[in-house]
mmCIF file of C-alpha atoms in Angstrom:
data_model
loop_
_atom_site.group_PDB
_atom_site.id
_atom_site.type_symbol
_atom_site.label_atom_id
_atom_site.label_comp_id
_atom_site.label_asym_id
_atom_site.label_seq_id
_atom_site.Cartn_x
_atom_site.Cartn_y
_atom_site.Cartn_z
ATOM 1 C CA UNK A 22 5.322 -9.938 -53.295
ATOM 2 C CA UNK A 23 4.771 -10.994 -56.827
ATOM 3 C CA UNK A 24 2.661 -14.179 -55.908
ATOM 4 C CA UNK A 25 0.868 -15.746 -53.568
ATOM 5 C CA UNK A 26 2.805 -16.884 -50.356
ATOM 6 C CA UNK A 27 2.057 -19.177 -47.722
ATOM 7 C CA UNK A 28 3.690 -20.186 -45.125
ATOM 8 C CA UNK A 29 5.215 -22.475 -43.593
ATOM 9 C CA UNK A 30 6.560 -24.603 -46.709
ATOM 10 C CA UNK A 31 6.424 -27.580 -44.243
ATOM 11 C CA UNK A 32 4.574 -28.741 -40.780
ATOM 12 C CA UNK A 33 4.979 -31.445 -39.140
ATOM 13 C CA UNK A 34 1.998 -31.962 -36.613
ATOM 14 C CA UNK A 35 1.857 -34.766 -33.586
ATOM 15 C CA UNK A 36 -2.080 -36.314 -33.773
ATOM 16 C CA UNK A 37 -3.882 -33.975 -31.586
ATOM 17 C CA UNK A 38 -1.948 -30.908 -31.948
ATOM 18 C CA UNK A 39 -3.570 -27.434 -33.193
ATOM 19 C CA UNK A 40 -2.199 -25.986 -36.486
ATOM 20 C CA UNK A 41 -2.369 -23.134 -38.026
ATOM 21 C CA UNK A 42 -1.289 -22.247 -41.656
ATOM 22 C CA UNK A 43 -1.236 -18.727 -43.389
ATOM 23 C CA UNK A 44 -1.801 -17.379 -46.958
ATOM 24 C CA UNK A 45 -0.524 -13.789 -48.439
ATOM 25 C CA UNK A 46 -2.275 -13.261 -51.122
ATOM 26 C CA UNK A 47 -1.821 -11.248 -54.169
ATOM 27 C CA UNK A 48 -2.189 -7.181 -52.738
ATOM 28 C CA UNK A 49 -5.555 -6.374 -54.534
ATOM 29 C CA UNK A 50 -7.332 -9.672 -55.735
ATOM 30 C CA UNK A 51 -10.601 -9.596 -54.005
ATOM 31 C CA UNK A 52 -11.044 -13.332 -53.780
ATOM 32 C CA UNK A 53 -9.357 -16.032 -52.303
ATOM 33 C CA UNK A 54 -9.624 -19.852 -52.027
ATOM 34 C CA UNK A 55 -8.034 -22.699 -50.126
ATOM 35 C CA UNK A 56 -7.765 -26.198 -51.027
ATOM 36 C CA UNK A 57 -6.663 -29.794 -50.124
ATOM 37 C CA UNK A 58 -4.578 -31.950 -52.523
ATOM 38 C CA UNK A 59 -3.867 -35.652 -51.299
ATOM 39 C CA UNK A 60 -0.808 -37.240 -52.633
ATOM 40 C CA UNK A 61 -1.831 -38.318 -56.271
ATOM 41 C CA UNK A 62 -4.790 -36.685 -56.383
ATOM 42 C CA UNK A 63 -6.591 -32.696 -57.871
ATOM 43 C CA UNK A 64 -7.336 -30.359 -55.461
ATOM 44 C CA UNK A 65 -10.464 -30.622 -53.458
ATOM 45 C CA UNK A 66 -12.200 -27.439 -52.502
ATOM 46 C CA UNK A 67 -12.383 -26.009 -49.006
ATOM 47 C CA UNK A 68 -13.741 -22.845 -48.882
ATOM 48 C CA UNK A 69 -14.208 -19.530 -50.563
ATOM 49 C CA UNK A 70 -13.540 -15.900 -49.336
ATOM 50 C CA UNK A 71 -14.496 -12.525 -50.801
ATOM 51 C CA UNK A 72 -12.578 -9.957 -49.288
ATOM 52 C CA UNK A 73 -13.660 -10.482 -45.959
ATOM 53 C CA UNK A 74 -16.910 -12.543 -46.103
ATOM 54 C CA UNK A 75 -16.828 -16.328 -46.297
ATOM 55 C CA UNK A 76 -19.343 -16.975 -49.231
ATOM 56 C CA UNK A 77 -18.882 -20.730 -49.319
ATOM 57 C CA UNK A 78 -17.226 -23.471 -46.459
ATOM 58 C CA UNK A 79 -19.250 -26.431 -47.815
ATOM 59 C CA UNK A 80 -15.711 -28.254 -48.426
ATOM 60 C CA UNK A 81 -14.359 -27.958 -44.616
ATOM 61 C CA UNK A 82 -14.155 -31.717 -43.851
ATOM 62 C CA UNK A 83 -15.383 -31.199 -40.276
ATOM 63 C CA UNK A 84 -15.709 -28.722 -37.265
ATOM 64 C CA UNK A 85 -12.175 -29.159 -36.833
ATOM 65 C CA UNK A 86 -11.239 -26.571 -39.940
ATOM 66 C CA UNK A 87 -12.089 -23.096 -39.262
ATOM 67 C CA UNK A 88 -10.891 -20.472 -42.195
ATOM 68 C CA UNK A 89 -10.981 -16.308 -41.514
ATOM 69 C CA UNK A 90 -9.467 -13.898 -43.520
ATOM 70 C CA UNK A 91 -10.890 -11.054 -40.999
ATOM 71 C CA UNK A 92 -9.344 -7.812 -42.784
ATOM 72 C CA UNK A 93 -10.297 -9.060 -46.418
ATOM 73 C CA UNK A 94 -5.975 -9.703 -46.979
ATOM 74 C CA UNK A 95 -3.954 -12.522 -44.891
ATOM 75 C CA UNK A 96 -6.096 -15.439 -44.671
ATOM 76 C CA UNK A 97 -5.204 -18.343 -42.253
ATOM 77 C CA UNK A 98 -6.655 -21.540 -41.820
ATOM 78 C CA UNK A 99 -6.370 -23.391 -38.547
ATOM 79 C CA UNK A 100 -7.590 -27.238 -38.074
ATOM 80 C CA UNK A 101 -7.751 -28.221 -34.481
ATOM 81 C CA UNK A 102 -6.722 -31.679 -32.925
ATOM 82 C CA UNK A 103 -5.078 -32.621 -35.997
ATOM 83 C CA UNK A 104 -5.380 -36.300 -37.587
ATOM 84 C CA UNK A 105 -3.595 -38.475 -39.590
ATOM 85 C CA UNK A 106 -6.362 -38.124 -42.718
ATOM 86 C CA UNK A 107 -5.594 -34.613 -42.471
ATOM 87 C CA UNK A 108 -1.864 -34.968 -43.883
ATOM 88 C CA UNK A 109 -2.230 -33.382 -47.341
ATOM 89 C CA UNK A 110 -0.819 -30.277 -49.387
ATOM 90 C CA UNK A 111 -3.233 -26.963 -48.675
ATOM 91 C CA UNK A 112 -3.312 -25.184 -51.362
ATOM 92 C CA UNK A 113 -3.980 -20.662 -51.542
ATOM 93 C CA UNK A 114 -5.368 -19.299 -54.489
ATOM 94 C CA UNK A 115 -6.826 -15.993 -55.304
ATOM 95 C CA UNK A 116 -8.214 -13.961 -57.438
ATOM 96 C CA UNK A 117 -8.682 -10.351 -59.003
ATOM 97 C CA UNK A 118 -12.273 -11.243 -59.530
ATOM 98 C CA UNK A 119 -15.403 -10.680 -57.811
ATOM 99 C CA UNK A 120 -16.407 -14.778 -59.625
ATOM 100 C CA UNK A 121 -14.835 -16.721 -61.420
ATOM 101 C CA UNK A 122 -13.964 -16.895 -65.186
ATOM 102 C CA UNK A 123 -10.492 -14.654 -64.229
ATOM 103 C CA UNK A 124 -7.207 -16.667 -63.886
ATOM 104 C CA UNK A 125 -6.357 -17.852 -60.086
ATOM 105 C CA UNK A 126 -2.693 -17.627 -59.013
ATOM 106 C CA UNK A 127 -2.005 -20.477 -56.402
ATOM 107 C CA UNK A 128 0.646 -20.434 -53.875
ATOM 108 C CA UNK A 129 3.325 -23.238 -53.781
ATOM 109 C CA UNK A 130 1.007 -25.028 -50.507
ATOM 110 C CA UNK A 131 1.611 -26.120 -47.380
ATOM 111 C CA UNK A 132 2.904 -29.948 -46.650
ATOM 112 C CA UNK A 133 1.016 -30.995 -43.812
ATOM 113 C CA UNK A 134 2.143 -34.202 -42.277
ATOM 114 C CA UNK A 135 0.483 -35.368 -39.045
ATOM 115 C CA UNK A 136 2.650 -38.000 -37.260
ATOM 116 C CA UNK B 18 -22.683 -31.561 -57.022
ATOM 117 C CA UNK B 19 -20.021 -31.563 -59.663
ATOM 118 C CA UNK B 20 -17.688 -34.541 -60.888
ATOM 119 C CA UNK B 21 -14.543 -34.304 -63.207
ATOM 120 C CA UNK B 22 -13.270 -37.121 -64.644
ATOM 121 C CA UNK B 23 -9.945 -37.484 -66.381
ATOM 122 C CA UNK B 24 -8.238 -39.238 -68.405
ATOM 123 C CA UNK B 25 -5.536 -41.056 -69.114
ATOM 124 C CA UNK B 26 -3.955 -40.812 -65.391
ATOM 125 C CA UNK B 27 -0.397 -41.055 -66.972
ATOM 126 C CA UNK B 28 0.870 -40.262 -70.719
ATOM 127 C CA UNK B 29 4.052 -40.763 -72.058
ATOM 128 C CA UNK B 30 4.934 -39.343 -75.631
ATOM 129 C CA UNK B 31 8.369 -38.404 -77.907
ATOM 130 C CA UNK B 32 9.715 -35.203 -78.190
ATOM 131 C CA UNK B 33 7.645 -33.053 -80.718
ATOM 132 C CA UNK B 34 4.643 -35.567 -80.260
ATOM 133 C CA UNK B 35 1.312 -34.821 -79.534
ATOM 134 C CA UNK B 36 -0.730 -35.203 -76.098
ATOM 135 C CA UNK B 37 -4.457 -35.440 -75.840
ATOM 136 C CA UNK B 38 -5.720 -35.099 -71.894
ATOM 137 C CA UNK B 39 -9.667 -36.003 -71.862
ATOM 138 C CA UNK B 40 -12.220 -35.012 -69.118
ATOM 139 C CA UNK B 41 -16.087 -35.113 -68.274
ATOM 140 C CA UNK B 42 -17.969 -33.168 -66.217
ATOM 141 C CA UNK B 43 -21.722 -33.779 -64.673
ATOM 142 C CA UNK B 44 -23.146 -30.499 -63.955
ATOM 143 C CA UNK B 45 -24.885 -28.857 -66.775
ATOM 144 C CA UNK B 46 -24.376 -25.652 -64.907
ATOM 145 C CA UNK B 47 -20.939 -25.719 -65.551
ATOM 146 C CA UNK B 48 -19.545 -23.032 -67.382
ATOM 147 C CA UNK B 49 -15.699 -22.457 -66.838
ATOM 148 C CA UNK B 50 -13.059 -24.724 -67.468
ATOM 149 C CA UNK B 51 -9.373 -24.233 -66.811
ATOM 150 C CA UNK B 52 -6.722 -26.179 -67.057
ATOM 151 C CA UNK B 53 -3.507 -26.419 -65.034
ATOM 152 C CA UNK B 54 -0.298 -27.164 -65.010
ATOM 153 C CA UNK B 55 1.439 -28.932 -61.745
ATOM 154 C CA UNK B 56 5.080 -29.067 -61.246
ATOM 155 C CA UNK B 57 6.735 -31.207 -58.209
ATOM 156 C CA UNK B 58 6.822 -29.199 -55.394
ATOM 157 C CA UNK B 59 4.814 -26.111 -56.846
ATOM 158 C CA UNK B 60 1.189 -24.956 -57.216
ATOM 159 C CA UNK B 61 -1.217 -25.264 -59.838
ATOM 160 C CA UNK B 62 -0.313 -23.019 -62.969
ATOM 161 C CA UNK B 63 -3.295 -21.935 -64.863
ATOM 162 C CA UNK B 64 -2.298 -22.521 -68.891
ATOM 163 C CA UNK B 65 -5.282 -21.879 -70.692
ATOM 164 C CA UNK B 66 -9.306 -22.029 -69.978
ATOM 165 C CA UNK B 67 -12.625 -22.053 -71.894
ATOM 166 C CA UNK B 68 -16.145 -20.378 -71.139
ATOM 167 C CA UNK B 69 -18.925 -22.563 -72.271
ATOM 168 C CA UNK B 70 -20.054 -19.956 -74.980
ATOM 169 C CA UNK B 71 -17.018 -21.237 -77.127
ATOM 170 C CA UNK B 72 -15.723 -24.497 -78.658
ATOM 171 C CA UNK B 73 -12.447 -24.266 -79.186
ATOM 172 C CA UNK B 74 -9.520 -22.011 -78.089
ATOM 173 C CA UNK B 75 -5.482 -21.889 -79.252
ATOM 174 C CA UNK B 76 -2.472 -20.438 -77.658
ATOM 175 C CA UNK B 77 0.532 -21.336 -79.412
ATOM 176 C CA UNK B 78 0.966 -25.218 -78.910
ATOM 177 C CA UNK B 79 -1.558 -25.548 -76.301
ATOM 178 C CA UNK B 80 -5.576 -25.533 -77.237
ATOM 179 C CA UNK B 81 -8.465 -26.824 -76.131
ATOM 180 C CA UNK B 82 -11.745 -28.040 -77.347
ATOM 181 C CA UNK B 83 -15.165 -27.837 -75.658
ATOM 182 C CA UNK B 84 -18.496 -29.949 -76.407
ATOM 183 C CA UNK B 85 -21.543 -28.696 -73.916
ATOM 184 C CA UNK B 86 -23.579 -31.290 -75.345
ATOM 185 C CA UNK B 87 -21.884 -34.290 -74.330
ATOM 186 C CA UNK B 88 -20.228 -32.478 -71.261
ATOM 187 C CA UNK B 89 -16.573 -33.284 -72.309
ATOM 188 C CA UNK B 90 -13.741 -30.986 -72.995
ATOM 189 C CA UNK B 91 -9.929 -32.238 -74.022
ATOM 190 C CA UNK B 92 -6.421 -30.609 -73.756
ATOM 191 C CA UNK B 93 -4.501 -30.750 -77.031
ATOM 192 C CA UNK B 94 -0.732 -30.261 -77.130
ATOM 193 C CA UNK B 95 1.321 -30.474 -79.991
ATOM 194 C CA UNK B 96 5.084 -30.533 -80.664
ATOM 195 C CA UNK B 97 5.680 -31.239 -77.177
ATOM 196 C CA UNK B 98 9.022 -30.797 -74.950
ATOM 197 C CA UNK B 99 10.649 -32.079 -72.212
ATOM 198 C CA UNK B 100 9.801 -29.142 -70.139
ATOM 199 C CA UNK B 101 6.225 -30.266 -71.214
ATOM 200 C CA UNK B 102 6.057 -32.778 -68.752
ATOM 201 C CA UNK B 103 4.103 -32.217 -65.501
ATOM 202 C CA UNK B 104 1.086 -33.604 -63.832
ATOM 203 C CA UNK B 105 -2.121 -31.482 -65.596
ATOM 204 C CA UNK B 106 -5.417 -30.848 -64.188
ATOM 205 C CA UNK B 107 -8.956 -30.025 -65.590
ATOM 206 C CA UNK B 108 -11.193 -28.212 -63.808
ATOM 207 C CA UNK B 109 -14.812 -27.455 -64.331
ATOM 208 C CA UNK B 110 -16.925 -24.258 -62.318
ATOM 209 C CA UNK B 111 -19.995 -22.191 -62.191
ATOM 210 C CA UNK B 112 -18.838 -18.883 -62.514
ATOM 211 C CA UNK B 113 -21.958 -17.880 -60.152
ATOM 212 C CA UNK B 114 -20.493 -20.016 -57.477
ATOM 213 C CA UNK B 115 -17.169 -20.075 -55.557
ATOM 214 C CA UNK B 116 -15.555 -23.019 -56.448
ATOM 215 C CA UNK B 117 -13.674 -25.565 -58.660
ATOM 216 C CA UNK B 118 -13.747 -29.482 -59.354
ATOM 217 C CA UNK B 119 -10.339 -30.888 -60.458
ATOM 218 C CA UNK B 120 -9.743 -33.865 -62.149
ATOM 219 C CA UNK B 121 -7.524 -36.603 -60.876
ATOM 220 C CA UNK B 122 -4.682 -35.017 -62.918
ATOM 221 C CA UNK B 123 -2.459 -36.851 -65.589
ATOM 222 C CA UNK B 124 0.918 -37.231 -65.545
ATOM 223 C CA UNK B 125 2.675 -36.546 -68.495
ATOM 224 C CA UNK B 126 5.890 -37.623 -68.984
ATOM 225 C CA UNK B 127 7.557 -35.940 -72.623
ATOM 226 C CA UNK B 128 10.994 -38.285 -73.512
ATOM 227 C CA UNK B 129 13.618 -36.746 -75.670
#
């Protein structure tokens, strides 16, 4: 594809449930990033792939998160037991380069609501 | 760690006006700063950025100004449009490190 995709647009969760929400990124860029926006607010930082390897997860908000992108492409990330706080927009973004100082491409996010 | 703060949280200028977005940043280390542009329902859009080794950068209408010193950098756009408005972010990174901090975002609103 020409961007970065994630899927699905949309989730509606029920408190407790498992979810799990998937990024494509764009074929070739090395890194990749995921993020949280609240309603009103910039995007917070969650964590930080290259290919493969997880260099950074110092933004996961609790055990709950878990992020793997285990073939250095697809990356998903999965929060368990879902709670209200965690309704937000997650946000993909990646990256030709090995750092940063390169333009990131973000996806168009995921809504998650958790009823 | 790092912390962005922007201002004003909502703008609201004339057709072919200009639009000044401010932001700080704490870390020293800092050394890459993007800014975005966020329409409803989309993702960030990256419009222009500036590496700490320069003060000031232009593209067309857009540029943006950088002082190190007094850790602040500001979004300047001039002759705006409708299709101008948009909530926009700052941002401010280590390139040595994986992530970004993002403003609060301002929302600017361009009337014709």
């Amino acid at each position: 594809g020409a961007g970065v995709s994630q899927s699905p647009r949309y989730k509606v969760a029920k408190r407790g449930q498992d979810v799990a929400l998937r990024c494509d990124p764009i074929s070739g860029h090395v890194s990749l990033f995921w993020y949280q926006q609240a309603l009103g607010q910039g995007p917070e930082f969650l964590t930080y792939f290259q290919n493969e390897a997880q260099l950074d997860k110092s933004g996961l908000p609790s055990d709950r998160f878990f992020a793997e992108r285990p073939e250095g492409s697809v990356s998903t990330l999965k929060i368990q037991r879902t709670q209200q706080e965690d309704s937000a927009v997650y946000l993909c973004a990646s990256s030709l380069a090995l750092s940063l100082g390169v333009e990131a491409f973000f996806g168009q996010g995921t809504r998650l609501t958790v009823v | 760690g790092e912390n962005v703060e922007q201002h004003p949280s909502t703008l609201s200028v004339q057709e072919g006006d200009s639009a000044v977005i401010k932001c700080t940043y704490s870390d020293s280390a800092s050394n890459y700063f993007p800014w975005y542009k966020q329409e409803l329902g989309k993702g960030p859009q990256l419009i222009i950025d500036i590496r700490s080794n320069v003060g000031e950068k232009k593209d067309q209408r857009i540029a943006v100004t950088l002082n190190k010193t007094a850790k602040h950098f500001s979004l300047h756009i001039t002759e705006t449009q409708p299709e101008d408005s948009a909530v926009y972010f700052c941002a401010a990174s280590n390139t040595n490190a994986g992530k970004s901090t993002f403003g609060d975002g301002t929302t600017l609103t361009v009337k014709p």
